[in-house]
Amino acid sequence: MPAGVAIDTGVAKSIASTLMAKWQAEHPDVDWEADERASRTFVPAHDNSDLIGEATQAEGHTYRNVTELDTLLWKRETEKAVVAGSRVFHSGDELGSTIAVSCDMCHPNAANTHPETYPKYQTQLGRVALLRDMINWCLVHPVRAEALSADDPKMRALEAYIISQRAGKTLAYGKH
Amino acid sequence: MTNDDDQTNGPRRGRGPRSVETVYMEERAAVMQALPRLSRRGFMKVSLGAMGAAAAAGVTINPHSFQPIRFVPGARAAEPGAAAGDVGGGGFRIAYISDSHLYKKELNDRFVRSLLRAVDDVNAMDPQPDFVLYGGDLAQLGQPEELDLGAEILKSVKAPLHVMVGEHDWYFDMGERWRRHFGDDNYSFDHKGVHFVVINSVVEKDFWTARGMSPMERMKTVAGLDNGKQSSFTVGDANRAWLAGDLAKVDKGTPLVVFSHSPLYKLYKNWNFWTDDADEVQALLRPFKTVTVIHGHTHQVLTNRIGNISFHGMLSTAWPWPYAPEGLPEMTIQMNRPDPFNPEDGCGDGSVIVHPDGLVDKVYGLWNRNPMTVSAKYMTSGGEADRPKVPNAKSY
Ligand SMILES: [Fe+2]
Ligand SMILES: [Fe+2]
């Protein structure tokens, strides 16, 4: 890390914990993650266990000396962000819908969200859009909620879930 | 523009009580109407003007990108009467409306207005259909007030009405309110030489008791298409026994039309585009010479043929579902991917033309598009003849 750059703990705070803190305070007896995992189908995060072990080239370095604990941490935290996104995606309340509509009504398992096609020229918007622009469009229009700012934990969580559901699709930016 | 959405809810854009959709569709319409009359320079002016208006309204649009819908003038209005000629001696037509998913109207009046539009469509058919089938999922969360509202709206259907149950109608009070309005969930009747059966195919085995779910939790679990806590749909032992008994009384040469909410085959289990005991049910239908199954639940153009049984889906009035990522029957010609910028696109209602031989043409009355017909000829030729037009925006 270059000198003088401190880790911003505010930013480093995980998507999931930011998002779930309030909800958890209201439902202290529910394990939100277990509950959400039981309700939906998730694609597991990439398994990095092939990196574990004697890292000969990295001898003497900390970076790339991967232990099982590392891979478990990566997987756990990544999937947690995705599961948090699923909660938002499936809840009209979390989305702030004024008409009780949630994303899964039209996009079960994030079908037809095509994150792998962004950035692309979105004809109806008349400009190149990122995934979040179209998330916001659907939020405002079919869902009738307020748009989210790009760094809103809910927006980040939605992106995480949508992308995870399309794992394995070939990136094809610009595809219609 | 018919798209005046939601007068009471949702974000407003500082233009009185009109909704974002209303404003959006008006701008889109204005631009589209203006297009043919303009030179390129004029066009740019209009575009910029509309963009300015849109920007002021807080919506970013680019009018030059609007793709006008190619729509045969008068096709919808003419469709019911015009095709009556096709029906020929002894044939007849029925209409369907399905999957309206009503909330109480104070919460969401978009879905209410869509059902009203479908009722208007059906009432405008000339000649009138012999009867109208409602395909299930009248309510969104099985609430008494949702079912009451739906029942009230359906009273204005002029032709005789037959109603089928969907999972969204059932899992709050296990069908109590629905039955009070519409009677038995399994029944049959004969009409002009055809035996019609309406069957409850959304029976799920108890996943709620062990989890201590409240009725509302149970309902919300079933209401989530991709919610894996629920069980698979079945017709179930009791309903299947009823079906066997009912069919035992019918001559095997009599054309049979079965209405079920779920497709009576196995397409995609995760979304319950699936009936778990489909094999057993199909075994009961197979001895009949001519069999058609018309189902709801899938909210899309969906076609399958298994042996002598033709399967057709129905459109929803509320929203279109995407196609399942696997298992799509070969006979299905997809409908175009819906335009997210128009909440009624991919939705609609439709009709079924029953020919004298009992074979049917299935008409998908897609709102905002030309109707799409999946004909008896297409079905019996195994997809060789009379192929519907293929869309350019397939799902992926
Ligand atoms: Fe439905
Ligand atoms: Fe359904």
PDB file of C-alpha atoms in Angstrom, chain B residues 125-285:
ATOM      1  CA  MET B 125     -65.575  -9.233 -28.673  1.00  0.00           C
ATOM      2  CA  ASP B 126     -68.108  -9.486 -31.455  1.00  0.00           C
ATOM      3  CA  PRO B 127     -69.548 -12.031 -31.605  1.00  0.00           C
ATOM      4  CA  GLN B 128     -69.260 -12.698 -27.917  1.00  0.00           C
ATOM      5  CA  PRO B 129     -67.295 -15.775 -26.824  1.00  0.00           C
ATOM      6  CA  ASP B 130     -69.344 -18.747 -25.677  1.00  0.00           C
ATOM      7  CA  PHE B 131     -67.757 -18.347 -22.267  1.00  0.00           C
ATOM      8  CA  VAL B 132     -64.792 -16.761 -20.536  1.00  0.00           C
ATOM      9  CA  LEU B 133     -62.202 -18.627 -18.509  1.00  0.00           C
ATOM     10  CA  TYR B 134     -60.399 -16.888 -15.690  1.00  0.00           C
ATOM     11  CA  GLY B 135     -57.054 -18.686 -15.358  1.00  0.00           C
ATOM     12  CA  GLY B 136     -56.134 -18.206 -11.685  1.00  0.00           C
ATOM     13  CA  ASP B 137     -53.968 -15.852  -9.576  1.00  0.00           C
ATOM     14  CA  LEU B 138     -56.772 -13.329  -9.383  1.00  0.00           C
ATOM     15  CA  ALA B 139     -55.288 -12.110  -6.078  1.00  0.00           C
ATOM     16  CA  GLN B 140     -51.648 -11.405  -5.243  1.00  0.00           C
ATOM     17  CA  LEU B 141     -51.593 -12.444  -1.583  1.00  0.00           C
ATOM     18  CA  GLY B 142     -54.892 -14.325  -1.246  1.00  0.00           C
ATOM     19  CA  GLN B 143     -56.354 -11.545   0.887  1.00  0.00           C
ATOM     20  CA  PRO B 144     -60.147 -11.473   1.228  1.00  0.00           C
ATOM     21  CA  GLU B 145     -60.262  -7.883  -0.019  1.00  0.00           C
ATOM     22  CA  GLU B 146     -58.168  -8.809  -3.065  1.00  0.00           C
ATOM     23  CA  LEU B 147     -60.445 -11.698  -3.970  1.00  0.00           C
ATOM     24  CA  ASP B 148     -63.549  -9.611  -3.275  1.00  0.00           C
ATOM     25  CA  LEU B 149     -62.254  -6.904  -5.594  1.00  0.00           C
ATOM     26  CA  GLY B 150     -61.449  -9.433  -8.316  1.00  0.00           C
ATOM     27  CA  ALA B 151     -64.820 -11.117  -8.023  1.00  0.00           C
ATOM     28  CA  GLU B 152     -66.520  -7.733  -8.246  1.00  0.00           C
ATOM     29  CA  ILE B 153     -64.637  -6.771 -11.407  1.00  0.00           C
ATOM     30  CA  LEU B 154     -65.294 -10.146 -13.020  1.00  0.00           C
ATOM     31  CA  LYS B 155     -69.023  -9.616 -12.477  1.00  0.00           C
ATOM     32  CA  SER B 156     -68.919  -7.185 -15.359  1.00  0.00           C
ATOM     33  CA  VAL B 157     -67.876  -9.896 -17.812  1.00  0.00           C
ATOM     34  CA  LYS B 158     -70.904 -10.247 -20.076  1.00  0.00           C
ATOM     35  CA  ALA B 159     -70.385 -13.830 -21.256  1.00  0.00           C
ATOM     36  CA  PRO B 160     -70.689 -16.785 -18.854  1.00  0.00           C
ATOM     37  CA  LEU B 161     -67.606 -17.050 -16.654  1.00  0.00           C
ATOM     38  CA  HIS B 162     -65.652 -20.052 -15.377  1.00  0.00           C
ATOM     39  CA  VAL B 163     -62.987 -19.412 -12.790  1.00  0.00           C
ATOM     40  CA  MET B 164     -59.937 -21.495 -11.979  1.00  0.00           C
ATOM     41  CA  VAL B 165     -57.796 -21.241  -8.869  1.00  0.00           C
ATOM     42  CA  GLY B 166     -54.129 -20.226  -8.711  1.00  0.00           C
ATOM     43  CA  GLU B 167     -51.651 -20.486  -5.861  1.00  0.00           C
ATOM     44  CA  HIS B 168     -51.902 -16.765  -5.115  1.00  0.00           C
ATOM     45  CA  ASP B 169     -55.627 -17.198  -4.480  1.00  0.00           C
ATOM     46  CA  TRP B 170     -55.223 -20.168  -2.195  1.00  0.00           C
ATOM     47  CA  TYR B 171     -52.415 -20.125   0.346  1.00  0.00           C
ATOM     48  CA  PHE B 172     -53.609 -17.426   2.730  1.00  0.00           C
ATOM     49  CA  ASP B 173     -56.770 -19.213   3.871  1.00  0.00           C
ATOM     50  CA  MET B 174     -56.365 -22.439   1.876  1.00  0.00           C
ATOM     51  CA  GLY B 175     -59.041 -21.457  -0.605  1.00  0.00           C
ATOM     52  CA  GLU B 176     -61.789 -20.536   1.807  1.00  0.00           C
ATOM     53  CA  ARG B 177     -62.550 -17.084   0.443  1.00  0.00           C
ATOM     54  CA  TRP B 178     -62.007 -18.165  -3.149  1.00  0.00           C
ATOM     55  CA  ARG B 179     -64.505 -21.031  -2.808  1.00  0.00           C
ATOM     56  CA  ARG B 180     -67.043 -18.696  -1.249  1.00  0.00           C
ATOM     57  CA  HIS B 181     -66.905 -16.617  -4.431  1.00  0.00           C
ATOM     58  CA  PHE B 182     -66.406 -19.230  -7.104  1.00  0.00           C
ATOM     59  CA  GLY B 183     -67.440 -22.618  -5.711  1.00  0.00           C
ATOM     60  CA  ASP B 184     -65.546 -25.863  -6.194  1.00  0.00           C
ATOM     61  CA  ASP B 185     -61.954 -25.816  -7.347  1.00  0.00           C
ATOM     62  CA  ASN B 186     -62.529 -28.950  -9.482  1.00  0.00           C
ATOM     63  CA  TYR B 187     -65.475 -29.124 -11.851  1.00  0.00           C
ATOM     64  CA  SER B 188     -66.402 -30.089 -15.365  1.00  0.00           C
ATOM     65  CA  PHE B 189     -69.036 -29.266 -17.949  1.00  0.00           C
ATOM     66  CA  ASP B 190     -69.951 -30.146 -21.495  1.00  0.00           C
ATOM     67  CA  HIS B 191     -70.285 -27.544 -24.187  1.00  0.00           C
ATOM     68  CA  LYS B 192     -71.120 -28.147 -27.848  1.00  0.00           C
ATOM     69  CA  GLY B 193     -69.760 -31.674 -27.794  1.00  0.00           C
ATOM     70  CA  VAL B 194     -66.544 -30.862 -25.925  1.00  0.00           C
ATOM     71  CA  HIS B 195     -65.862 -31.982 -22.360  1.00  0.00           C
ATOM     72  CA  PHE B 196     -64.263 -29.200 -20.299  1.00  0.00           C
ATOM     73  CA  VAL B 197     -62.490 -29.874 -17.033  1.00  0.00           C
ATOM     74  CA  VAL B 198     -61.229 -27.252 -14.581  1.00  0.00           C
ATOM     75  CA  ILE B 199     -58.769 -28.676 -12.094  1.00  0.00           C
ATOM     76  CA  ASN B 200     -56.792 -27.417  -9.108  1.00  0.00           C
ATOM     77  CA  SER B 201     -53.142 -28.196  -9.866  1.00  0.00           C
ATOM     78  CA  VAL B 202     -51.490 -25.991  -7.241  1.00  0.00           C
ATOM     79  CA  VAL B 203     -51.601 -28.401  -4.312  1.00  0.00           C
ATOM     80  CA  GLU B 204     -48.350 -28.177  -2.348  1.00  0.00           C
ATOM     81  CA  LYS B 205     -47.430 -30.543   0.428  1.00  0.00           C
ATOM     82  CA  ASP B 206     -47.263 -28.938   3.859  1.00  0.00           C
ATOM     83  CA  PHE B 207     -44.017 -26.986   4.182  1.00  0.00           C
ATOM     84  CA  TRP B 208     -45.441 -24.470   6.654  1.00  0.00           C
ATOM     85  CA  THR B 209     -46.468 -26.332   9.810  1.00  0.00           C
ATOM     86  CA  ALA B 210     -43.017 -27.598  10.697  1.00  0.00           C
ATOM     87  CA  ARG B 211     -41.646 -24.094  10.169  1.00  0.00           C
ATOM     88  CA  GLY B 212     -44.365 -22.535  12.293  1.00  0.00           C
ATOM     89  CA  MET B 213     -45.394 -20.150   9.534  1.00  0.00           C
ATOM     90  CA  SER B 214     -48.369 -17.819   9.875  1.00  0.00           C
ATOM     91  CA  PRO B 215     -50.916 -17.859   7.042  1.00  0.00           C
ATOM     92  CA  MET B 216     -49.355 -14.690   5.653  1.00  0.00           C
ATOM     93  CA  GLU B 217     -45.845 -16.159   5.793  1.00  0.00           C
ATOM     94  CA  ARG B 218     -47.114 -19.254   4.002  1.00  0.00           C
ATOM     95  CA  MET B 219     -48.785 -17.105   1.371  1.00  0.00           C
ATOM     96  CA  LYS B 220     -45.733 -14.928   0.824  1.00  0.00           C
ATOM     97  CA  THR B 221     -43.539 -17.997   0.475  1.00  0.00           C
ATOM     98  CA  VAL B 222     -45.753 -19.438  -2.249  1.00  0.00           C
ATOM     99  CA  ALA B 223     -46.080 -16.016  -3.872  1.00  0.00           C
ATOM    100  CA  GLY B 224     -42.328 -15.861  -4.553  1.00  0.00           C
ATOM    101  CA  LEU B 225     -41.718 -17.655  -7.820  1.00  0.00           C
ATOM    102  CA  ASP B 226     -38.090 -18.353  -6.948  1.00  0.00           C
ATOM    103  CA  ASN B 227     -38.744 -19.082  -3.279  1.00  0.00           C
ATOM    104  CA  GLY B 228     -37.255 -22.493  -2.610  1.00  0.00           C
ATOM    105  CA  LYS B 229     -38.915 -23.032   0.783  1.00  0.00           C
ATOM    106  CA  GLN B 230     -42.137 -24.129  -0.851  1.00  0.00           C
ATOM    107  CA  SER B 231     -43.005 -27.509  -2.326  1.00  0.00           C
ATOM    108  CA  SER B 232     -43.765 -28.390  -5.928  1.00  0.00           C
ATOM    109  CA  PHE B 233     -47.220 -28.057  -7.409  1.00  0.00           C
ATOM    110  CA  THR B 234     -49.266 -31.209  -7.748  1.00  0.00           C
ATOM    111  CA  VAL B 235     -52.783 -32.082  -8.712  1.00  0.00           C
ATOM    112  CA  GLY B 236     -52.578 -34.399  -5.743  1.00  0.00           C
ATOM    113  CA  ASP B 237     -54.176 -37.713  -4.900  1.00  0.00           C
ATOM    114  CA  ALA B 238     -57.609 -36.339  -4.076  1.00  0.00           C
ATOM    115  CA  ASN B 239     -57.971 -34.163  -7.177  1.00  0.00           C
ATOM    116  CA  ARG B 240     -56.539 -36.867  -9.389  1.00  0.00           C
ATOM    117  CA  ALA B 241     -59.063 -39.353  -8.040  1.00  0.00           C
ATOM    118  CA  TRP B 242     -61.782 -36.832  -8.800  1.00  0.00           C
ATOM    119  CA  LEU B 243     -60.408 -36.363 -12.316  1.00  0.00           C
ATOM    120  CA  ALA B 244     -60.270 -40.106 -12.958  1.00  0.00           C
ATOM    121  CA  GLY B 245     -63.876 -40.430 -11.809  1.00  0.00           C
ATOM    122  CA  ASP B 246     -65.009 -37.528 -13.951  1.00  0.00           C
ATOM    123  CA  LEU B 247     -63.269 -38.790 -17.073  1.00  0.00           C
ATOM    124  CA  ALA B 248     -64.538 -42.320 -16.587  1.00  0.00           C
ATOM    125  CA  LYS B 249     -67.976 -41.047 -17.591  1.00  0.00           C
ATOM    126  CA  VAL B 250     -66.736 -39.526 -20.849  1.00  0.00           C
ATOM    127  CA  ASP B 251     -66.451 -41.317 -24.206  1.00  0.00           C
ATOM    128  CA  LYS B 252     -62.811 -41.464 -25.331  1.00  0.00           C
ATOM    129  CA  GLY B 253     -63.741 -39.945 -28.689  1.00  0.00           C
ATOM    130  CA  THR B 254     -65.110 -36.797 -27.058  1.00  0.00           C
ATOM    131  CA  PRO B 255     -62.722 -33.849 -27.438  1.00  0.00           C
ATOM    132  CA  LEU B 256     -61.274 -32.930 -24.056  1.00  0.00           C
ATOM    133  CA  VAL B 257     -60.123 -29.487 -22.932  1.00  0.00           C
ATOM    134  CA  VAL B 258     -58.504 -29.249 -19.496  1.00  0.00           C
ATOM    135  CA  PHE B 259     -57.902 -25.962 -17.679  1.00  0.00           C
ATOM    136  CA  SER B 260     -55.182 -26.060 -15.034  1.00  0.00           C
ATOM    137  CA  HIS B 261     -53.234 -23.253 -13.407  1.00  0.00           C
ATOM    138  CA  SER B 262     -49.803 -24.857 -13.638  1.00  0.00           C
ATOM    139  CA  PRO B 263     -48.643 -26.477 -16.874  1.00  0.00           C
ATOM    140  CA  LEU B 264     -49.488 -30.179 -16.578  1.00  0.00           C
ATOM    141  CA  TYR B 265     -45.948 -31.141 -17.487  1.00  0.00           C
ATOM    142  CA  LYS B 266     -42.463 -30.668 -16.109  1.00  0.00           C
ATOM    143  CA  LEU B 267     -40.730 -27.609 -17.429  1.00  0.00           C
ATOM    144  CA  TYR B 268     -38.723 -25.855 -14.714  1.00  0.00           C
ATOM    145  CA  LYS B 269     -39.013 -26.986 -11.148  1.00  0.00           C
ATOM    146  CA  ASN B 270     -37.415 -23.960  -9.451  1.00  0.00           C
ATOM    147  CA  TRP B 271     -40.251 -21.701 -10.562  1.00  0.00           C
ATOM    148  CA  ASN B 272     -43.007 -24.260 -10.298  1.00  0.00           C
ATOM    149  CA  PHE B 273     -43.399 -24.171 -14.078  1.00  0.00           C
ATOM    150  CA  TRP B 274     -44.038 -27.736 -13.171  1.00  0.00           C
ATOM    151  CA  THR B 275     -46.598 -30.236 -11.928  1.00  0.00           C
ATOM    152  CA  ASP B 276     -44.962 -32.960  -9.921  1.00  0.00           C
ATOM    153  CA  ASP B 277     -47.535 -35.654 -10.689  1.00  0.00           C
ATOM    154  CA  ALA B 278     -47.813 -34.608 -14.335  1.00  0.00           C
ATOM    155  CA  ASP B 279     -47.026 -38.129 -15.542  1.00  0.00           C
ATOM    156  CA  GLU B 280     -49.965 -39.577 -13.639  1.00  0.00           C
ATOM    157  CA  VAL B 281     -52.263 -36.803 -14.847  1.00  0.00           C
ATOM    158  CA  GLN B 282     -51.168 -37.199 -18.467  1.00  0.00           C
ATOM    159  CA  ALA B 283     -51.824 -40.938 -18.166  1.00  0.00           C
ATOM    160  CA  LEU B 284     -55.451 -40.100 -17.380  1.00  0.00           C
ATOM    161  CA  LEU B 285     -55.716 -37.819 -20.415  1.00  0.00           C
TER     162      LEU B 285
END
